[in-house]
CSV table of C-alpha atoms and ligand atoms in Angstrom, one decimal:
chain,number,residue,atom,x,y,z
A,1337,MET,CA,26.9,-19.6,44.1
A,1338,PRO,CA,23.1,-19.8,44.8
A,1339,LYS,CA,21.8,-22.5,47.1
A,1340,HIS,CA,19.6,-24.2,44.5
A,1341,LYS,CA,21.0,-27.2,42.6
A,1342,ILE,CA,23.0,-25.6,39.7
A,1343,GLY,CA,22.9,-27.1,36.2
A,1344,ILE,CA,25.6,-29.1,34.6
A,1345,ASN,CA,26.7,-26.4,32.1
A,1346,THR,CA,27.1,-24.0,35.0
A,1347,ILE,CA,29.2,-26.5,36.9
A,1348,CYS,CA,31.4,-27.1,33.9
A,1349,THR,CA,31.8,-23.3,33.3
A,1350,HIS,CA,32.2,-21.9,36.8
A,1351,ILE,CA,32.7,-24.4,39.7
A,1352,GLY,CA,36.3,-24.4,40.8
A,1353,GLU,CA,37.3,-21.2,39.0
A,1354,ILE,CA,40.2,-19.3,40.5
A,1355,LYS,CA,39.2,-15.6,40.7
A,1356,ASP,CA,41.8,-13.3,39.3
A,1357,GLU,CA,41.7,-10.8,42.1
A,1358,GLN,CA,44.7,-8.9,40.8
A,1359,PHE,CA,43.9,-8.2,37.2
A,1360,LYS,CA,40.2,-9.3,37.0
A,1361,GLY,CA,40.9,-11.6,34.1
A,1362,ALA,CA,38.0,-13.8,32.9
A,1363,VAL,CA,39.8,-17.1,33.4
A,1364,SER,CA,41.6,-18.8,36.2
A,1365,PRO,CA,45.3,-17.8,36.5
A,1366,ILE,CA,47.9,-20.6,36.3
A,1367,TYR,CA,50.0,-21.0,39.4
A,1368,VAL,CA,53.1,-22.9,38.4
A,1369,SER,CA,55.2,-22.6,41.6
A,1370,SER,CA,56.7,-25.8,42.8
A,1371,SER,CA,57.7,-24.1,46.0
A,1372,TYR,CA,55.3,-22.3,48.4
A,1373,GLU,CA,55.8,-20.5,51.6
A,1374,PHE,CA,55.9,-23.0,54.5
A,1375,MET,CA,53.0,-22.5,56.8
A,1376,ASP,CA,52.7,-25.6,58.9
A,1377,THR,CA,53.0,-29.4,58.4
A,1378,GLU,CA,49.3,-29.7,57.8
A,1379,THR,CA,48.9,-27.1,55.1
A,1380,LYS,CA,52.1,-27.2,53.1
A,1381,ARG,CA,51.6,-26.9,49.4
A,1382,TYR,CA,53.6,-28.9,46.8
A,1383,PRO,CA,52.6,-30.2,43.3
A,1384,ARG,CA,53.1,-33.8,44.3
A,1385,TYR,CA,50.8,-33.3,47.2
A,1386,PHE,CA,48.0,-32.7,44.7
A,1387,ASN,CA,47.3,-29.3,46.4
A,1388,THR,CA,48.5,-26.5,44.2
A,1389,PRO,CA,45.8,-23.9,43.6
A,1390,ASN,CA,45.0,-25.2,40.1
A,1391,GLN,CA,44.8,-28.8,41.2
A,1392,GLU,CA,42.7,-28.0,44.2
A,1393,HIS,CA,40.2,-25.9,42.3
A,1394,LEU,CA,39.8,-28.1,39.3
A,1395,ALA,CA,39.2,-31.1,41.7
A,1396,LYS,CA,36.2,-29.2,43.0
A,1397,LYS,CA,34.6,-29.1,39.5
A,1398,ILE,CA,35.2,-32.8,39.0
A,1399,ALA,CA,33.8,-33.7,42.4
A,1400,ALA,CA,30.7,-31.5,41.7
A,1401,LEU,CA,30.2,-33.2,38.3
A,1402,GLU,CA,30.2,-36.7,39.9
A,1403,HIS,CA,28.1,-35.5,42.9
A,1404,ALA,CA,31.0,-36.5,45.2
A,1405,GLU,CA,32.5,-34.8,48.2
A,1406,SER,CA,36.0,-34.6,46.9
A,1407,ALA,CA,38.4,-35.5,44.0
A,1408,LEU,CA,42.0,-35.8,43.0
A,1409,ILE,CA,43.5,-35.2,39.6
A,1410,PHE,CA,46.3,-37.5,38.3
A,1411,GLY,CA,48.8,-37.6,35.4
A,1412,SER,CA,46.8,-40.4,33.7
A,1413,GLY,CA,43.8,-42.5,34.1
A,1414,MET,CA,46.0,-45.5,35.0
A,1415,ALA,CA,47.7,-43.4,37.7
A,1416,ALA,CA,44.2,-42.8,39.2
A,1417,ILE,CA,43.2,-46.4,38.8
A,1418,SER,CA,46.4,-48.0,40.2
A,1419,THR,CA,46.6,-45.6,43.2
A,1420,THR,CA,43.0,-46.2,44.1
A,1421,LEU,CA,43.3,-50.0,43.8
A,1422,LEU,CA,46.5,-50.2,45.9
A,1423,THR,CA,44.9,-47.9,48.5
A,1424,PHE,CA,42.2,-50.4,49.3
A,1425,LEU,CA,44.0,-53.7,48.6
A,1426,LYS,CA,46.7,-55.1,50.8
A,1427,SER,CA,48.7,-58.4,50.7
A,1428,GLY,CA,46.3,-61.3,51.2
A,1429,ASP,CA,43.2,-59.4,49.9
A,1430,HIS,CA,41.1,-60.4,46.9
A,1431,ILE,CA,39.3,-58.3,44.2
A,1432,VAL,CA,36.3,-59.1,42.0
A,1433,LEU,CA,36.3,-57.5,38.6
A,1434,GLN,CA,34.1,-57.5,35.6
A,1435,GLN,CA,35.4,-59.7,32.7
A,1436,ASP,CA,35.8,-57.2,29.9
A,1437,LEU,CA,37.7,-54.2,31.3
A,1438,TYR,CA,39.8,-51.6,29.7
A,1439,GLY,CA,43.0,-53.6,28.6
A,1440,GLY,CA,45.4,-51.4,30.7
A,1441,THR,CA,43.5,-52.1,33.9
A,1442,ARG,CA,43.4,-55.8,33.1
A,1443,ASN,CA,47.1,-55.7,32.4
A,1444,LEU,CA,47.8,-54.0,35.7
A,1445,ILE,CA,45.9,-56.8,37.6
A,1446,GLU,CA,47.4,-59.7,35.6
A,1447,GLU,CA,51.0,-58.4,35.4
A,1448,GLN,CA,51.4,-56.8,38.8
A,1449,PHE,CA,49.0,-58.1,41.5
A,1450,ASP,CA,50.8,-61.4,42.1
A,1451,ASN,CA,53.8,-59.4,43.2
A,1452,TYR,CA,51.7,-57.8,45.9
A,1453,ASN,CA,50.0,-61.1,46.9
A,1454,ILE,CA,46.6,-59.7,45.9
A,1455,SER,CA,44.4,-62.3,44.3
A,1456,TYR,CA,41.6,-61.6,41.7
A,1457,SER,CA,38.6,-63.1,40.0
A,1458,PHE,CA,37.2,-61.9,36.7
A,1459,VAL,CA,33.5,-62.4,36.6
A,1460,LYS,CA,32.0,-64.3,33.7
A,1461,GLY,CA,28.6,-62.7,33.1
A,1462,PHE,CA,27.0,-59.4,33.9
A,1463,ASP,CA,24.3,-60.4,36.4
A,1464,ILE,CA,24.6,-59.6,40.0
A,1465,GLN,CA,24.5,-63.4,40.8
A,1466,ASN,CA,27.7,-63.8,38.7
A,1467,PHE,CA,29.5,-61.1,40.9
A,1468,GLU,CA,28.1,-62.5,44.1
A,1469,ALA,CA,29.4,-66.0,43.3
A,1470,GLU,CA,33.0,-64.7,43.1
A,1471,ILE,CA,33.1,-63.0,46.5
A,1472,GLN,CA,35.4,-64.6,49.0
A,1473,SER,CA,35.9,-63.9,52.7
A,1474,ASN,CA,39.0,-61.8,51.9
A,1475,THR,CA,37.3,-59.8,49.0
A,1476,LYS,CA,37.8,-56.1,49.6
A,1477,LEU,CA,36.8,-54.5,46.4
A,1478,ILE,CA,34.4,-54.9,43.5
A,1479,TYR,CA,35.3,-53.1,40.2
A,1480,ILE,CA,33.1,-52.5,37.2
A,1481,GLU,CA,32.9,-50.5,33.9
A,1482,THR,CA,29.5,-49.8,32.4
A,1483,PRO,CA,28.8,-49.5,29.5
A,1484,SER,CA,31.4,-52.1,28.8
A,1485,ASN,CA,34.1,-52.0,26.1
A,1486,PRO,CA,33.6,-52.9,23.3
A,1487,LEU,CA,30.1,-54.5,23.4
A,1488,LEU,CA,28.3,-51.8,25.4
A,1489,LYS,CA,26.9,-54.2,27.9
A,1490,ILE,CA,25.2,-52.6,30.9
A,1491,ILE,CA,25.7,-53.6,34.6
A,1492,ASP,CA,23.1,-52.7,37.2
A,1493,ILE,CA,25.1,-50.1,39.2
A,1494,ASN,CA,22.8,-50.0,42.2
A,1495,ALA,CA,22.7,-53.8,42.5
A,1496,ILE,CA,26.5,-53.9,42.6
A,1497,ALA,CA,26.6,-51.0,45.1
A,1498,GLU,CA,24.1,-52.8,47.4
A,1499,LEU,CA,25.9,-56.1,47.1
A,1500,ALA,CA,29.2,-54.5,48.0
A,1501,LYS,CA,27.6,-52.6,51.0
A,1502,SER,CA,26.0,-55.8,52.3
A,1503,LYS,CA,29.4,-57.5,52.5
A,1504,ASP,CA,31.4,-54.4,53.6
A,1505,ILE,CA,33.3,-54.3,50.3
A,1506,VAL,CA,34.4,-51.1,48.6
A,1507,SER,CA,32.7,-50.6,45.2
A,1508,VAL,CA,34.6,-48.9,42.3
A,1509,ILE,CA,33.5,-47.9,38.8
A,1510,ASP,CA,35.5,-46.7,35.8
A,1511,ASN,CA,33.0,-44.1,34.5
A,1512,THR,CA,35.2,-43.0,31.5
A,1513,PHE,CA,32.9,-44.5,28.7
A,1514,ALA,CA,29.8,-42.7,30.0
A,1515,SER,CA,31.3,-39.5,31.5
A,1516,PRO,CA,29.5,-37.7,34.4
A,1517,VAL,CA,27.2,-36.0,31.9
A,1518,VAL,CA,25.6,-39.4,31.1
A,1519,GLN,CA,26.0,-41.3,34.4
A,1520,ASN,CA,26.6,-40.4,38.1
A,1521,PRO,CA,27.3,-43.7,39.9
A,1522,ILE,CA,27.5,-42.1,43.3
A,1523,ASP,CA,23.8,-41.4,43.1
A,1524,PHE,CA,23.3,-45.2,42.8
A,1525,GLY,CA,25.4,-46.0,45.8
A,1526,ILE,CA,28.9,-46.6,44.3
A,1527,ASP,CA,31.7,-45.6,46.6
A,1528,ILE,CA,34.5,-44.5,44.2
A,1529,VAL,CA,34.3,-43.2,40.6
A,1530,LEU,CA,37.3,-43.2,38.3
A,1531,HIS,CA,38.0,-41.4,35.0
A,1532,SER,CA,40.6,-41.4,32.3
A,1533,ALA,CA,40.4,-37.6,31.9
A,1534,THR,CA,42.3,-38.2,28.7
A,1535,LYS,CA,38.9,-39.0,27.2
A,1536,TYR,CA,35.7,-36.9,27.5
A,1537,PHE,CA,37.1,-34.5,30.1
A,1538,SER,CA,39.8,-33.5,27.7
A,1539,GLY,CA,37.7,-34.0,24.6
A,1540,HIS,CA,40.2,-32.6,22.2
A,1541,SER,CA,42.7,-35.6,22.1
A,1542,ASP,CA,45.5,-33.5,23.5
A,1543,ILE,CA,45.7,-34.1,27.3
A,1544,CYS,CA,46.6,-37.2,29.3
A,1545,ALA,CA,45.1,-37.1,32.8
A,1546,GLY,CA,43.0,-39.1,35.3
A,1547,ALA,CA,40.7,-38.5,38.2
A,1548,VAL,CA,39.1,-40.1,41.2
A,1549,THR,CA,36.1,-38.9,43.1
A,1550,SER,CA,34.5,-40.2,46.3
A,1551,SER,CA,33.8,-39.2,49.9
A,1552,GLN,CA,36.3,-37.0,51.7
A,1553,HIS,CA,37.2,-39.9,53.9
A,1554,ASN,CA,38.1,-42.1,50.9
A,1555,ILE,CA,39.9,-39.3,49.0
A,1556,ASP,CA,42.0,-38.7,52.1
A,1557,LEU,CA,43.0,-42.4,52.1
A,1558,ILE,CA,43.8,-42.4,48.4
A,1559,TRP,CA,45.8,-39.1,48.8
A,1560,ARG,CA,48.1,-40.7,51.4
A,1561,LEU,CA,49.3,-43.2,48.8
A,1562,ALA,CA,49.0,-40.8,45.9
A,1563,LYS,CA,51.6,-38.4,47.3
A,1564,ASP,CA,54.0,-41.4,47.8
A,1565,LEU,CA,53.5,-42.8,44.3
A,1566,GLY,CA,53.7,-39.3,42.9
A,1567,GLY,CA,51.4,-39.4,39.9
A,1568,SER,CA,50.2,-35.8,40.0
A,1569,LEU,CA,49.5,-33.7,36.9
A,1570,SER,CA,51.5,-30.5,35.9
A,1571,ASP,CA,49.7,-27.3,36.5
A,1572,PHE,CA,49.9,-26.3,32.9
A,1573,THR,CA,47.9,-29.4,32.0
A,1574,VAL,CA,45.5,-28.9,34.9
A,1575,TRP,CA,44.8,-25.5,33.5
A,1576,MET,CA,44.3,-26.9,30.0
A,1577,LEU,CA,42.0,-29.5,31.4
A,1578,GLU,CA,39.9,-26.8,33.2
A,1579,ARG,CA,39.6,-25.1,29.8
A,1580,SER,CA,38.4,-28.3,28.1
A,1581,MET,CA,36.0,-29.2,30.8
A,1582,LYS,CA,34.0,-25.9,30.4
A,1583,THR,CA,32.5,-27.5,27.3
A,1584,LEU,CA,32.3,-31.1,28.6
A,1585,ALA,CA,28.5,-31.2,28.8
A,1586,ILE,CA,27.7,-29.5,25.5
A,1587,ARG,CA,30.3,-31.7,23.7
A,1588,VAL,CA,29.0,-35.0,25.2
A,1589,LYS,CA,25.4,-34.1,24.7
A,1590,ALA,CA,26.1,-33.3,21.0
A,1591,GLN,CA,28.1,-36.5,20.6
A,1592,GLN,CA,25.4,-38.7,22.1
A,1593,ARG,CA,22.7,-37.1,20.0
A,1594,ASN,CA,24.9,-38.0,17.0
A,1595,ALA,CA,25.5,-41.5,18.4
A,1596,LEU,CA,21.8,-42.3,18.6
A,1597,LYS,CA,21.2,-41.2,15.1
A,1598,LEU,CA,24.2,-43.1,13.8
A,1599,ALA,CA,23.2,-46.2,15.7
A,1600,LYS,CA,19.7,-46.1,14.1
A,1601,TYR,CA,21.2,-45.6,10.7
A,1602,LEU,CA,23.7,-48.5,11.1
A,1603,ASN,CA,20.9,-50.7,12.5
A,1604,LYS,CA,19.0,-50.3,9.2
A,1605,SER,CA,22.0,-50.7,6.9
A,1606,GLU,CA,22.0,-53.9,4.7
A,1607,TYR,CA,25.8,-54.1,5.2
A,1608,VAL,CA,25.7,-54.2,9.0
A,1609,ALA,CA,25.1,-57.5,10.8
A,1610,LYS,CA,24.6,-56.1,14.3
A,1611,VAL,CA,24.7,-52.8,16.3
A,1612,TYR,CA,25.6,-52.5,20.0
A,1613,TYR,CA,24.2,-49.3,21.5
A,1614,PRO,CA,22.2,-49.1,24.7
A,1615,GLY,CA,20.0,-46.4,23.2
A,1616,LEU,CA,18.5,-48.9,20.7
A,1617,LYS,CA,15.3,-50.6,22.0
A,1618,SER,CA,16.7,-53.9,20.7
A,1619,HIS,CA,19.6,-53.6,23.1
A,1620,GLU,CA,19.3,-56.3,25.8
A,1621,ASN,CA,19.7,-53.8,28.6
A,1622,HIS,CA,17.9,-50.8,27.1
A,1623,LYS,CA,15.6,-50.4,30.1
A,1624,LEU,CA,18.3,-50.6,32.7
A,1625,ALA,CA,20.4,-48.1,30.6
A,1626,LYS,CA,17.4,-45.8,30.5
A,1627,HIS,CA,17.1,-46.1,34.3
A,1628,GLN,CA,20.7,-45.4,35.3
A,1629,MET,CA,22.0,-43.2,32.4
A,1630,ASN,CA,21.1,-39.7,31.3
A,1631,GLY,CA,21.0,-40.5,27.6
A,1632,PHE,CA,23.1,-43.4,26.3
A,1633,GLY,CA,26.5,-42.0,25.7
A,1634,ALA,CA,28.5,-41.6,22.5
A,1635,MET,CA,30.2,-44.9,22.2
A,1636,LEU,CA,28.8,-47.7,20.0
A,1637,SER,CA,30.0,-50.8,18.2
A,1638,PHE,CA,28.8,-52.6,15.1
A,1639,GLU,CA,29.6,-55.7,13.1
A,1640,LEU,CA,29.9,-55.5,9.3
A,1641,LYS,CA,28.4,-58.4,7.4
A,1642,PRO,CA,30.9,-61.3,7.1
A,1643,ASN,CA,31.4,-60.8,3.3
A,1644,LEU,CA,32.9,-57.3,4.0
A,1645,ASP,CA,36.5,-56.7,5.1
A,1646,ALA,CA,36.4,-54.5,8.2
A,1647,SER,CA,40.1,-53.7,8.1
A,1648,GLN,CA,39.7,-52.5,4.5
A,1649,PHE,CA,36.6,-50.5,5.5
A,1650,LEU,CA,38.6,-48.6,8.2
A,1651,LYS,CA,41.3,-47.8,5.7
A,1652,SER,CA,38.7,-46.5,3.2
A,1653,LEU,CA,37.2,-43.9,5.6
A,1654,LYS,CA,38.1,-40.3,4.7
A,1655,LEU,CA,36.6,-38.3,7.6
A,1656,ILE,CA,36.4,-40.7,10.5
A,1657,LYS,CA,39.9,-41.4,11.9
A,1658,PRO,CA,41.1,-44.9,12.7
A,1659,SER,CA,42.3,-44.3,16.2
A,1660,MET,CA,43.2,-46.2,19.4
A,1661,SER,CA,41.7,-43.6,21.7
A,1662,LEU,CA,38.2,-42.4,22.1
A,1663,ALA,CA,35.9,-39.6,23.2
A,1664,GLY,CA,37.5,-36.7,21.3
A,1665,LEU,CA,35.2,-34.4,19.4
A,1666,GLU,CA,36.4,-36.0,16.2
A,1667,SER,CA,34.8,-39.3,15.3
A,1668,THR,CA,37.1,-42.4,15.4
A,1669,MET,CA,36.8,-46.1,14.8
A,1670,LEU,CA,38.9,-49.1,15.6
A,1671,LEU,CA,38.9,-52.9,15.3
A,1672,PRO,CA,39.1,-54.4,18.8
A,1673,THR,CA,40.7,-57.6,17.4
A,1674,GLU,CA,43.6,-55.6,16.1
A,1675,THR,CA,44.0,-53.1,19.0
A,1676,SER,CA,42.4,-53.2,22.4
A,1677,HIS,CA,41.7,-57.0,22.4
A,1678,ALA,CA,44.6,-58.1,20.2
A,1679,LEU,CA,46.4,-59.9,23.1
A,1680,LEU,CA,43.4,-62.2,23.7
A,1681,THR,CA,43.3,-65.6,21.9
A,1682,GLN,CA,40.7,-66.1,19.1
A,1683,GLU,CA,38.9,-68.4,21.6
A,1684,GLU,CA,38.9,-65.8,24.4
A,1685,ARG,CA,37.6,-63.2,22.0
A,1686,LYS,CA,34.9,-65.6,20.7
A,1687,ASN,CA,33.8,-66.2,24.4
A,1688,GLN,CA,33.4,-62.5,24.9
A,1689,GLY,CA,31.4,-62.1,21.6
A,1690,ILE,CA,34.1,-60.1,19.8
A,1691,ASN,CA,34.4,-61.1,16.2
A,1692,ASP,CA,36.9,-59.9,13.4
A,1693,ASN,CA,34.2,-57.7,11.8
A,1694,LEU,CA,33.4,-55.8,15.0
A,1695,ILE,CA,34.1,-52.0,14.9
A,1696,ARG,CA,34.1,-49.7,17.9
A,1697,PHE,CA,32.9,-46.2,17.0
A,1698,SER,CA,33.5,-43.2,19.2
A,1699,VAL,CA,31.1,-40.7,17.8
A,1700,GLY,CA,32.2,-37.0,17.5
A,1701,ILE,CA,30.4,-33.7,16.9
A,1702,GLU,CA,30.6,-33.6,13.1
A,1703,GLU,CA,27.4,-33.3,11.1
A,1704,GLU,CA,25.4,-36.6,11.1
A,1705,LYS,CA,25.1,-36.5,7.3
A,1706,ASP,CA,28.8,-36.1,6.8
A,1707,LEU,CA,29.5,-39.1,9.0
A,1708,ILE,CA,26.9,-41.2,7.1
A,1709,ASN,CA,28.4,-40.1,3.8
A,1710,ASP,CA,31.8,-41.2,4.9
A,1711,ILE,CA,30.5,-44.6,6.0
A,1712,GLU,CA,28.6,-45.1,2.7
A,1713,GLN,CA,31.6,-44.1,0.5
A,1714,ALA,CA,33.9,-46.5,2.4
A,1715,ILE,CA,31.3,-49.4,2.0
A,1716,LYS,CA,31.0,-48.6,-1.7
A,1717,TYR,CA,34.8,-48.9,-2.0
A,1718,ILE,CA,35.0,-52.3,-0.4
A,1719,LYS,CA,31.9,-54.1,-1.5
B,2780,PLP,N1,39.7,-46.5,31.5
B,2780,PLP,C1,39.2,-46.6,30.2
B,2780,PLP,C2,37.8,-47.0,30.0
B,2780,PLP,C3,40.0,-46.3,29.1
B,2780,PLP,O1,39.5,-46.3,27.9
B,2780,PLP,C4,41.4,-45.9,29.4
B,2780,PLP,C5,42.3,-45.5,28.3
B,2780,PLP,O2,42.0,-45.8,27.1
B,2780,PLP,C6,41.8,-45.8,30.7
B,2780,PLP,C7,41.0,-46.1,31.7
B,2780,PLP,C8,43.3,-45.4,31.0
B,2780,PLP,O3,43.4,-44.1,30.9
B,2780,PLP,P1,44.8,-43.3,30.5
B,2780,PLP,O4,45.2,-43.8,29.1
B,2780,PLP,O5,44.5,-41.9,30.6
B,2780,PLP,O6,45.8,-43.8,31.5
């Protein structure tokens, strides 16, 4: 590759390709061996050691996309998250986390961490002072997700990274919602970037995978636990993921173009009470989003007016699918009160600003006018 900084579509298409020296095929061959010739204890290859040819090569693409030195690919986003957290947290340690995290991560903390004698504080608020106030002498890790789910709040990534550095704490971000096309937290000083690769990396709603990127030093530490916990991804799926990631940047850019148009459309609709999208000038953190994001991503949320039944609205859609997951190239919507935030009490949801008419919208690549038509026909049906 040339020495100049290569563009994101070139990274997506070419970095980490395995050259087919034998037959000169255009795409990476799949190496499915679970047994490789023993060379020495340092270099032995094995799928659970995260170092088969397909795993090693695709990890290079993921690291390049996140401007990181190194990466590991896991069998799910949660495998990447749990392995990373347990690498840096030991019995007696404390972790500071943003309040509204992905439910699975929150569940891992609340259900499991007591068993490991790891204490935790969820931060109420999104300002740096709110995070600082929760730091204790035994705090070892700060964990954020921005934009947040489902209200698309924005946290100052650089301020978090600086705070963590000043206290010798490891900073970690789940960058799933944005994707590396839209946000590169390592450029803002964050130590470790996590992904549910099930989402934008896959993009076609047919792969479950995860990834972590960081310095080589941190990845070596994570690898030591990763090989013991055993959450590697099969080489068939790694190969599928490489195929998907070739179009990551063009997909996400098309999705976020649509998202901005849909956010503007919903913002003007007489049936919508509020739109949450960092690309709107009215968004409370629009300036910060502009500073730390490259575009504003393809996730948004909106509240229907109180006289409209949001559940009925979702059932009346014909093109947009009601779906738990996100980031596929097909548009999906869900009600956080019935899905991701169903386990919270009404009071807890109210405190987080999540009401019964809030709809989370993962915007896909369909034509803007078709998405708008679908929303309009569903509203006509329920009003
Ligand atoms: N992080 C975020 C933001 C997610 O939305 C999800 C899944 O929905 C995860 C992590 C967990 O990823 P996975 O389902 O691949 O384990």
